[in-house]
C-alpha cells in the first residue's frame, strides 16, 4: 500500500511549520520536523546537540563544520557532520514514507521522495514575514528583517547544496501557497482536502 506523504518547504516567517503541524493534527497523521534530528541521533549514535548545530545547514567552505570530538572520529574526519545528518535523515524519510502517512517539514524531503509525495512550498512577501517574526519573537523590525534574510539564505543554500536544484524554482513543487493571502486555517483546510484526493 502506498502511503500519503505531504512535504512542506517554507520561507522563514511564512508559518510553514505551524501549518504543517496543524495539518498533521487535523488529519490524525504523524508530523516530522525536529523529530528527524532525534531519529538520526539514535541511528548514528551521535548526540542530538551535535546534529542540532548543523540542522538544515550546508557545509561552509570557509570553516570546518564542527569543532566537536564527533567530527574528529575517524569515520567522520573527511565527511562533514552536515552530510552525515542529511544522509541519515534521508534514509529515515524514505523509511517513514514507506510505512505511514505523514507530514514532513524541510530537510529536502520533496527531493528525497521525488514523485512519492505531495510537495508544497509555502511563501509570503518579505514584509509580511518580517512582521510575523516581530510578533512571534518580540524583535524590533531591523532585527527581524536581518533574521528573515539570514534564515532564507541558510535554507536556500542548504537546499541547493544537497539537491542541485533552485530552492525558489516553483516548477519542482506540486503546490505553492502564499500564506499572506489565506489564513493558516484556510491553508490547512485546502491541504487536508487535497490529501483526501491523493491515491
Tab-separated table of C-alpha atoms in Angstrom:
chain	number	residue	atom	x	y	z
A	1	UNK	CA	0.000	0.000	0.000
A	2	UNK	CA	1.326	3.428	-0.945
A	3	UNK	CA	1.282	5.912	1.889
A	4	UNK	CA	0.244	9.538	1.513
A	5	UNK	CA	3.032	11.962	2.395
A	6	UNK	CA	2.972	15.747	2.295
A	7	UNK	CA	6.305	17.575	2.321
A	8	UNK	CA	6.487	21.258	3.166
A	9	UNK	CA	9.296	23.594	2.216
A	10	UNK	CA	8.890	27.096	3.560
A	11	UNK	CA	10.285	30.598	3.638
A	12	UNK	CA	11.210	31.745	7.122
A	13	UNK	CA	8.290	33.528	8.752
A	14	UNK	CA	5.693	32.112	6.343
A	15	UNK	CA	4.262	29.875	9.094
A	16	UNK	CA	5.041	26.742	7.090
A	17	UNK	CA	5.979	24.672	10.130
A	18	UNK	CA	2.905	25.711	12.111
A	19	UNK	CA	0.679	24.944	9.129
A	20	UNK	CA	2.310	21.530	8.699
A	21	UNK	CA	1.834	20.656	12.357
A	22	UNK	CA	-1.795	21.800	12.340
A	23	UNK	CA	-2.411	19.797	9.162
A	24	UNK	CA	-0.981	16.619	10.670
A	25	UNK	CA	-3.121	17.087	13.780
A	26	UNK	CA	-6.262	17.628	11.696
A	27	UNK	CA	-5.600	14.524	9.608
A	28	UNK	CA	-4.504	12.425	12.572
A	29	UNK	CA	-1.198	11.507	10.954
A	30	UNK	CA	2.434	11.791	12.031
A	31	UNK	CA	4.389	15.048	11.881
A	32	UNK	CA	8.143	15.216	11.372
A	33	UNK	CA	10.413	18.221	11.759
A	34	UNK	CA	12.813	18.343	14.714
A	35	UNK	CA	11.803	14.733	15.340
A	36	UNK	CA	14.046	13.744	12.432
A	37	UNK	CA	17.108	15.028	14.286
A	38	UNK	CA	16.355	12.774	17.253
A	39	UNK	CA	15.805	9.764	14.994
A	40	UNK	CA	19.081	10.483	13.176
A	41	UNK	CA	20.848	10.823	16.529
A	42	UNK	CA	19.687	7.353	17.534
A	43	UNK	CA	20.588	5.903	14.143
A	44	UNK	CA	24.139	7.287	14.114
A	45	UNK	CA	24.800	7.305	17.868
A	46	UNK	CA	25.705	10.983	17.706
A	47	UNK	CA	24.402	13.393	20.379
A	48	UNK	CA	21.327	15.397	19.362
A	49	UNK	CA	23.150	18.597	20.298
A	50	UNK	CA	25.804	17.956	17.643
A	51	UNK	CA	23.213	17.440	14.934
A	52	UNK	CA	21.238	20.497	16.037
A	53	UNK	CA	24.292	22.667	15.316
A	54	UNK	CA	24.203	21.719	11.639
A	55	UNK	CA	20.495	21.062	11.070
A	56	UNK	CA	19.366	22.394	7.662
A	57	UNK	CA	22.759	23.989	7.100
A	58	UNK	CA	25.205	23.239	4.329
A	59	UNK	CA	28.930	22.979	4.909
A	60	UNK	CA	30.762	26.288	4.937
A	61	UNK	CA	33.738	26.429	2.589
A	62	UNK	CA	35.425	28.867	4.965
A	63	UNK	CA	35.494	26.858	8.171
A	64	UNK	CA	35.391	23.319	9.477
A	65	UNK	CA	31.766	22.259	10.012
A	66	UNK	CA	32.195	21.328	13.654
A	67	UNK	CA	34.835	21.674	16.333
A	68	UNK	CA	33.461	18.710	18.269
A	69	UNK	CA	35.029	15.382	19.111
A	70	UNK	CA	32.484	13.714	16.815
A	71	UNK	CA	33.958	15.364	13.725
A	72	UNK	CA	37.362	14.092	14.790
A	73	UNK	CA	36.243	10.464	14.770
A	74	UNK	CA	37.973	8.520	12.018
A	75	UNK	CA	34.771	7.638	10.150
A	76	UNK	CA	33.706	11.304	10.002
A	77	UNK	CA	37.045	13.030	9.607
A	78	UNK	CA	36.564	13.642	5.875
A	79	UNK	CA	32.780	13.551	5.906
A	80	UNK	CA	31.199	16.656	7.453
A	81	UNK	CA	28.583	16.124	10.161
A	82	UNK	CA	26.202	18.150	7.976
A	83	UNK	CA	26.389	15.386	5.371
A	84	UNK	CA	26.139	12.645	7.996
A	85	UNK	CA	22.902	14.201	9.240
A	86	UNK	CA	21.494	14.693	5.748
A	87	UNK	CA	22.173	11.103	4.709
A	88	UNK	CA	20.724	9.727	7.947
A	89	UNK	CA	17.615	11.883	7.661
A	90	UNK	CA	17.160	10.912	4.003
A	91	UNK	CA	17.190	7.218	4.919
A	92	UNK	CA	14.725	7.866	7.728
A	93	UNK	CA	12.441	9.921	5.458
A	94	UNK	CA	12.298	7.106	2.896
A	95	UNK	CA	11.579	4.571	5.619
A	96	UNK	CA	8.829	6.717	7.146
A	97	UNK	CA	7.211	7.371	3.761
A	98	UNK	CA	7.122	3.645	3.109
A	99	UNK	CA	5.425	2.877	6.411
A	100	UNK	CA	2.924	5.635	7.260
A	101	UNK	CA	1.008	8.710	6.144
A	102	UNK	CA	2.706	11.840	7.438
A	103	UNK	CA	3.688	15.483	7.026
A	104	UNK	CA	7.418	16.239	6.742
A	105	UNK	CA	8.797	19.770	7.040
A	106	UNK	CA	12.071	20.775	5.379
A	107	UNK	CA	15.124	18.512	5.057
A	108	UNK	CA	14.787	18.431	1.247
A	109	UNK	CA	12.130	15.751	1.744
A	110	UNK	CA	10.433	16.603	-1.552
A	111	UNK	CA	13.665	15.893	-3.416
A	112	UNK	CA	14.411	12.776	-1.365
A	113	UNK	CA	10.970	11.290	-2.118
A	114	UNK	CA	10.530	12.569	-5.664
A	115	UNK	CA	7.081	11.681	-7.002
A	116	UNK	CA	6.177	9.723	-3.873
A	117	UNK	CA	4.803	12.772	-2.084
A	118	UNK	CA	2.696	15.896	-2.436
A	119	UNK	CA	5.298	18.644	-2.438
A	120	UNK	CA	4.180	22.008	-1.021
A	121	UNK	CA	6.056	25.312	-0.867
A	122	UNK	CA	4.738	27.992	1.486
A	123	UNK	CA	5.913	31.553	0.958
A	124	UNK	CA	4.915	35.144	1.649
A	125	UNK	CA	6.177	38.654	0.855
A	126	UNK	CA	9.165	39.604	2.983
A	127	UNK	CA	7.262	42.450	4.676
A	128	UNK	CA	4.644	40.038	5.978
A	129	UNK	CA	7.273	37.601	7.171
A	130	UNK	CA	9.192	40.306	8.999
A	131	UNK	CA	6.003	41.313	10.810
A	132	UNK	CA	5.335	37.682	11.705
A	133	UNK	CA	8.791	37.315	13.236
A	134	UNK	CA	8.429	40.608	15.110
A	135	UNK	CA	5.171	39.353	16.622
A	136	UNK	CA	6.381	35.815	17.256
A	137	UNK	CA	9.784	36.609	18.757
A	138	UNK	CA	9.216	40.125	20.059
A	139	UNK	CA	12.032	41.530	17.917
A	140	UNK	CA	12.469	45.034	16.599
A	141	UNK	CA	11.924	45.459	12.856
A	142	UNK	CA	15.609	45.712	11.992
A	143	UNK	CA	16.456	42.569	13.950
A	144	UNK	CA	13.530	40.640	12.469
A	145	UNK	CA	14.481	41.709	8.945
A	146	UNK	CA	18.053	40.538	9.484
A	147	UNK	CA	16.888	37.176	10.843
A	148	UNK	CA	14.478	36.590	7.949
A	149	UNK	CA	17.236	37.276	5.429
A	150	UNK	CA	19.705	35.070	7.297
A	151	UNK	CA	17.321	32.125	7.612
A	152	UNK	CA	16.148	32.347	3.993
A	153	UNK	CA	19.751	32.377	2.819
A	154	UNK	CA	20.578	29.423	5.065
A	155	UNK	CA	17.613	27.379	3.847
A	156	UNK	CA	18.284	28.220	0.214
A	157	UNK	CA	21.968	27.282	0.499
A	158	UNK	CA	21.134	24.034	2.282
A	159	UNK	CA	18.521	23.010	-0.268
A	160	UNK	CA	20.637	23.872	-3.293
A	161	UNK	CA	23.754	22.233	-1.829
A	162	UNK	CA	22.049	18.888	-1.286
A	163	UNK	CA	19.657	18.809	-4.257
A	164	UNK	CA	21.386	20.740	-7.068
A	165	UNK	CA	18.043	22.472	-7.671
A	166	UNK	CA	16.980	26.052	-7.090
A	167	UNK	CA	15.027	26.450	-3.850
A	168	UNK	CA	12.783	29.048	-5.481
A	169	UNK	CA	12.134	27.093	-8.673
A	170	UNK	CA	8.391	26.666	-8.268
A	171	UNK	CA	8.235	24.009	-11.002
A	172	UNK	CA	9.637	21.413	-8.605
A	173	UNK	CA	6.721	21.776	-6.189
A	174	UNK	CA	3.207	20.449	-6.708
A	175	UNK	CA	1.556	23.319	-4.873
A	176	UNK	CA	2.829	26.784	-3.933
A	177	UNK	CA	0.817	28.848	-1.448
A	178	UNK	CA	1.198	32.498	-0.492
A	179	UNK	CA	0.382	32.393	3.219
A	180	UNK	CA	-0.284	36.151	3.290
A	181	UNK	CA	-3.372	35.616	1.111
A	182	UNK	CA	-5.024	32.985	3.305
A	183	UNK	CA	-5.326	32.281	6.999
A	184	UNK	CA	-3.428	29.302	8.380
A	185	UNK	CA	-6.756	27.553	8.968
A	186	UNK	CA	-7.755	28.061	5.330
A	187	UNK	CA	-4.450	26.632	4.114
A	188	UNK	CA	-4.825	23.633	6.412
A	189	UNK	CA	-8.324	23.041	5.011
A	190	UNK	CA	-7.031	23.261	1.417
A	191	UNK	CA	-4.213	20.815	2.069
A	192	UNK	CA	-6.463	18.457	4.003
A	193	UNK	CA	-8.883	18.399	1.066
A	194	UNK	CA	-6.018	17.648	-1.333
A	195	UNK	CA	-4.736	14.920	0.985
A	196	UNK	CA	-8.093	13.145	0.751
A	197	UNK	CA	-7.734	13.080	-3.043
A	198	UNK	CA	-4.265	11.536	-3.047
A	199	UNK	CA	-4.133	7.963	-4.389
